[in-house]
């Protein structure tokens, strides 16, 4: 390992905090995002924290841009050791309200952006015997109502990560998937959905969380070092996942009740 990491969605939020957590260990960071001003700010913070690196604009929907980013990592850093597929967007709305365009947008970024990131960087992590870290969500495991396209995209990220875990173990490539619940972040800046009330509901849950993006990044650092595959940073998330594994019907019943509450609030 030469301590070289690539992070998508590094211009703000969790992506920035992941970059900063590894920067404090002296890592070289390849930072990408569509927000170029945010990237420049992150790079400055990375250097203050003890790391270094470079920035490159990259839209994860465009595979050619991810290939160009991988080539830049090769040219500027001599390769890459850890890939963090973090770029993502928020969405919500009941299934009957969501358009097919809403689905295409969500899948293109939150699922296919991760697929393309893994594909573009796989040769580099195979060579370095490095790690792939994919950012999913507790939504992938619990399927809360009013966000089916987000749930499906993030569940796909978990399934992809499980597939890579077993396929790449023999090549000594590590794979990890992070599934956070609500935490303080700017994810709602990217929100798209047909129901304004739904955005407000989700935004309140994010703001009310005592857990910050920096907390999530620090927990991720520790769990990756410990070799944990599925990383659940929230205690309530770990408890809910355990219950679902033991008694899935109990979770379905709870989510159905939550769906009715959400519908009533949306009508209000």
PDB file of N, CA and C in Angstrom, residues 5 13-22 24 133 135 178 180 183 211-224 231 233:
ATOM      1  N   UNK A   5      -5.603   7.355  -2.323  1.00  0.00           N
ATOM      2  CA  UNK A   5      -7.049   7.137  -2.302  1.00  0.00           C
ATOM      3  C   UNK A   5      -7.752   8.039  -3.310  1.00  0.00           C
ATOM      4  N   UNK A  13     -19.762  17.393   2.160  1.00  0.00           N
ATOM      5  CA  UNK A  13     -20.418  16.316   2.886  1.00  0.00           C
ATOM      6  C   UNK A  13     -19.530  15.162   3.289  1.00  0.00           C
ATOM      7  N   UNK A  14     -20.086  13.952   3.172  1.00  0.00           N
ATOM      8  CA  UNK A  14     -19.364  12.761   3.600  1.00  0.00           C
ATOM      9  C   UNK A  14     -18.099  12.536   2.785  1.00  0.00           C
ATOM     10  N   UNK A  15     -18.148  12.784   1.496  1.00  0.00           N
ATOM     11  CA  UNK A  15     -16.957  12.599   0.665  1.00  0.00           C
ATOM     12  C   UNK A  15     -15.794  13.440   1.143  1.00  0.00           C
ATOM     13  N   UNK A  16     -16.079  14.687   1.488  1.00  0.00           N
ATOM     14  CA  UNK A  16     -15.032  15.566   2.016  1.00  0.00           C
ATOM     15  C   UNK A  16     -14.492  15.031   3.330  1.00  0.00           C
ATOM     16  N   UNK A  17     -15.381  14.594   4.220  1.00  0.00           N
ATOM     17  CA  UNK A  17     -14.937  14.122   5.534  1.00  0.00           C
ATOM     18  C   UNK A  17     -14.133  12.823   5.435  1.00  0.00           C
ATOM     19  N   UNK A  18     -14.488  11.962   4.488  1.00  0.00           N
ATOM     20  CA  UNK A  18     -13.688  10.752   4.270  1.00  0.00           C
ATOM     21  C   UNK A  18     -12.288  11.145   3.819  1.00  0.00           C
ATOM     22  N   UNK A  19     -12.214  12.079   2.884  1.00  0.00           N
ATOM     23  CA  UNK A  19     -10.902  12.547   2.412  1.00  0.00           C
ATOM     24  C   UNK A  19     -10.080  13.122   3.567  1.00  0.00           C
ATOM     25  N   UNK A  20     -10.720  13.906   4.415  1.00  0.00           N
ATOM     26  CA  UNK A  20     -10.002  14.531   5.523  1.00  0.00           C
ATOM     27  C   UNK A  20      -9.544  13.499   6.551  1.00  0.00           C
ATOM     28  N   UNK A  21     -10.359  12.469   6.778  1.00  0.00           N
ATOM     29  CA  UNK A  21      -9.970  11.451   7.772  1.00  0.00           C
ATOM     30  C   UNK A  21      -8.716  10.714   7.322  1.00  0.00           C
ATOM     31  N   UNK A  22      -8.662  10.363   6.044  1.00  0.00           N
ATOM     32  CA  UNK A  22      -7.468   9.676   5.536  1.00  0.00           C
ATOM     33  C   UNK A  22      -6.297  10.658   5.372  1.00  0.00           C
ATOM     34  N   UNK A  24      -5.491  12.936   7.381  1.00  0.00           N
ATOM     35  CA  UNK A  24      -4.836  13.067   8.686  1.00  0.00           C
ATOM     36  C   UNK A  24      -3.810  11.964   8.921  1.00  0.00           C
ATOM     37  N   UNK A 133     -14.282   0.809  -1.486  1.00  0.00           N
ATOM     38  CA  UNK A 133     -15.272   1.177  -0.478  1.00  0.00           C
ATOM     39  C   UNK A 133     -16.458   1.805  -1.202  1.00  0.00           C
ATOM     40  N   UNK A 135     -20.301   3.418  -0.983  1.00  0.00           N
ATOM     41  CA  UNK A 135     -21.193   4.062  -0.025  1.00  0.00           C
ATOM     42  C   UNK A 135     -22.640   3.754  -0.401  1.00  0.00           C
ATOM     43  N   UNK A 178     -20.536   0.779   3.090  1.00  0.00           N
ATOM     44  CA  UNK A 178     -20.982   1.590   4.229  1.00  0.00           C
ATOM     45  C   UNK A 178     -22.473   1.854   4.103  1.00  0.00           C
ATOM     46  N   UNK A 180     -24.921   4.005   6.197  1.00  0.00           N
ATOM     47  CA  UNK A 180     -25.323   4.904   7.271  1.00  0.00           C
ATOM     48  C   UNK A 180     -26.822   5.170   7.271  1.00  0.00           C
ATOM     49  N   UNK A 183     -27.743  11.302   9.047  1.00  0.00           N
ATOM     50  CA  UNK A 183     -26.682  12.046   9.718  1.00  0.00           C
ATOM     51  C   UNK A 183     -26.621  13.437   9.105  1.00  0.00           C
ATOM     52  N   UNK A 211     -25.310  12.737  14.884  1.00  0.00           N
ATOM     53  CA  UNK A 211     -24.121  12.180  14.231  1.00  0.00           C
ATOM     54  C   UNK A 211     -23.754  13.021  13.011  1.00  0.00           C
ATOM     55  N   UNK A 212     -22.490  13.393  12.914  1.00  0.00           N
ATOM     56  CA  UNK A 212     -22.013  14.214  11.801  1.00  0.00           C
ATOM     57  C   UNK A 212     -21.341  13.350  10.735  1.00  0.00           C
ATOM     58  N   UNK A 213     -21.106  13.967   9.580  1.00  0.00           N
ATOM     59  CA  UNK A 213     -20.380  13.278   8.514  1.00  0.00           C
ATOM     60  C   UNK A 213     -18.972  12.908   8.970  1.00  0.00           C
ATOM     61  N   UNK A 214     -18.364  13.756   9.798  1.00  0.00           N
ATOM     62  CA  UNK A 214     -17.026  13.460  10.326  1.00  0.00           C
ATOM     63  C   UNK A 214     -17.056  12.223  11.217  1.00  0.00           C
ATOM     64  N   UNK A 215     -18.119  12.075  12.002  1.00  0.00           N
ATOM     65  CA  UNK A 215     -18.273  10.877  12.839  1.00  0.00           C
ATOM     66  C   UNK A 215     -18.347   9.623  11.974  1.00  0.00           C
ATOM     67  N   UNK A 216     -19.132   9.711  10.893  1.00  0.00           N
ATOM     68  CA  UNK A 216     -19.281   8.568   9.983  1.00  0.00           C
ATOM     69  C   UNK A 216     -17.936   8.210   9.359  1.00  0.00           C
ATOM     70  N   UNK A 217     -17.193   9.228   8.922  1.00  0.00           N
ATOM     71  CA  UNK A 217     -15.892   8.994   8.281  1.00  0.00           C
ATOM     72  C   UNK A 217     -14.918   8.335   9.246  1.00  0.00           C
ATOM     73  N   UNK A 218     -14.931   8.762  10.501  1.00  0.00           N
ATOM     74  CA  UNK A 218     -14.021   8.185  11.487  1.00  0.00           C
ATOM     75  C   UNK A 218     -14.384   6.723  11.765  1.00  0.00           C
ATOM     76  N   UNK A 219     -15.678   6.439  11.868  1.00  0.00           N
ATOM     77  CA  UNK A 219     -16.128   5.057  12.091  1.00  0.00           C
ATOM     78  C   UNK A 219     -15.746   4.187  10.891  1.00  0.00           C
ATOM     79  N   UNK A 220     -15.923   4.743   9.694  1.00  0.00           N
ATOM     80  CA  UNK A 220     -15.539   4.023   8.481  1.00  0.00           C
ATOM     81  C   UNK A 220     -14.054   3.683   8.501  1.00  0.00           C
ATOM     82  N   UNK A 221     -13.225   4.647   8.871  1.00  0.00           N
ATOM     83  CA  UNK A 221     -11.769   4.422   8.917  1.00  0.00           C
ATOM     84  C   UNK A 221     -11.445   3.244   9.839  1.00  0.00           C
ATOM     85  N   UNK A 222     -12.046   3.236  11.009  1.00  0.00           N
ATOM     86  CA  UNK A 222     -11.774   2.187  11.989  1.00  0.00           C
ATOM     87  C   UNK A 222     -12.237   0.809  11.501  1.00  0.00           C
ATOM     88  N   UNK A 223     -13.421   0.766  10.907  1.00  0.00           N
ATOM     89  CA  UNK A 223     -13.984  -0.510  10.474  1.00  0.00           C
ATOM     90  C   UNK A 223     -13.263  -1.081   9.250  1.00  0.00           C
ATOM     91  N   UNK A 224     -12.833  -0.204   8.351  1.00  0.00           N
ATOM     92  CA  UNK A 224     -12.035  -0.668   7.207  1.00  0.00           C
ATOM     93  C   UNK A 224     -10.719  -1.260   7.702  1.00  0.00           C
ATOM     94  N   UNK A 231     -20.495  -2.131   6.911  1.00  0.00           N
ATOM     95  CA  UNK A 231     -20.205  -1.178   7.979  1.00  0.00           C
ATOM     96  C   UNK A 231     -21.472  -0.380   8.289  1.00  0.00           C
ATOM     97  N   UNK A 233     -22.715   2.325  10.781  1.00  0.00           N
ATOM     98  CA  UNK A 233     -22.194   3.248  11.791  1.00  0.00           C
ATOM     99  C   UNK A 233     -23.183   3.682  12.867  1.00  0.00           C
TER     100      UNK A 233
END
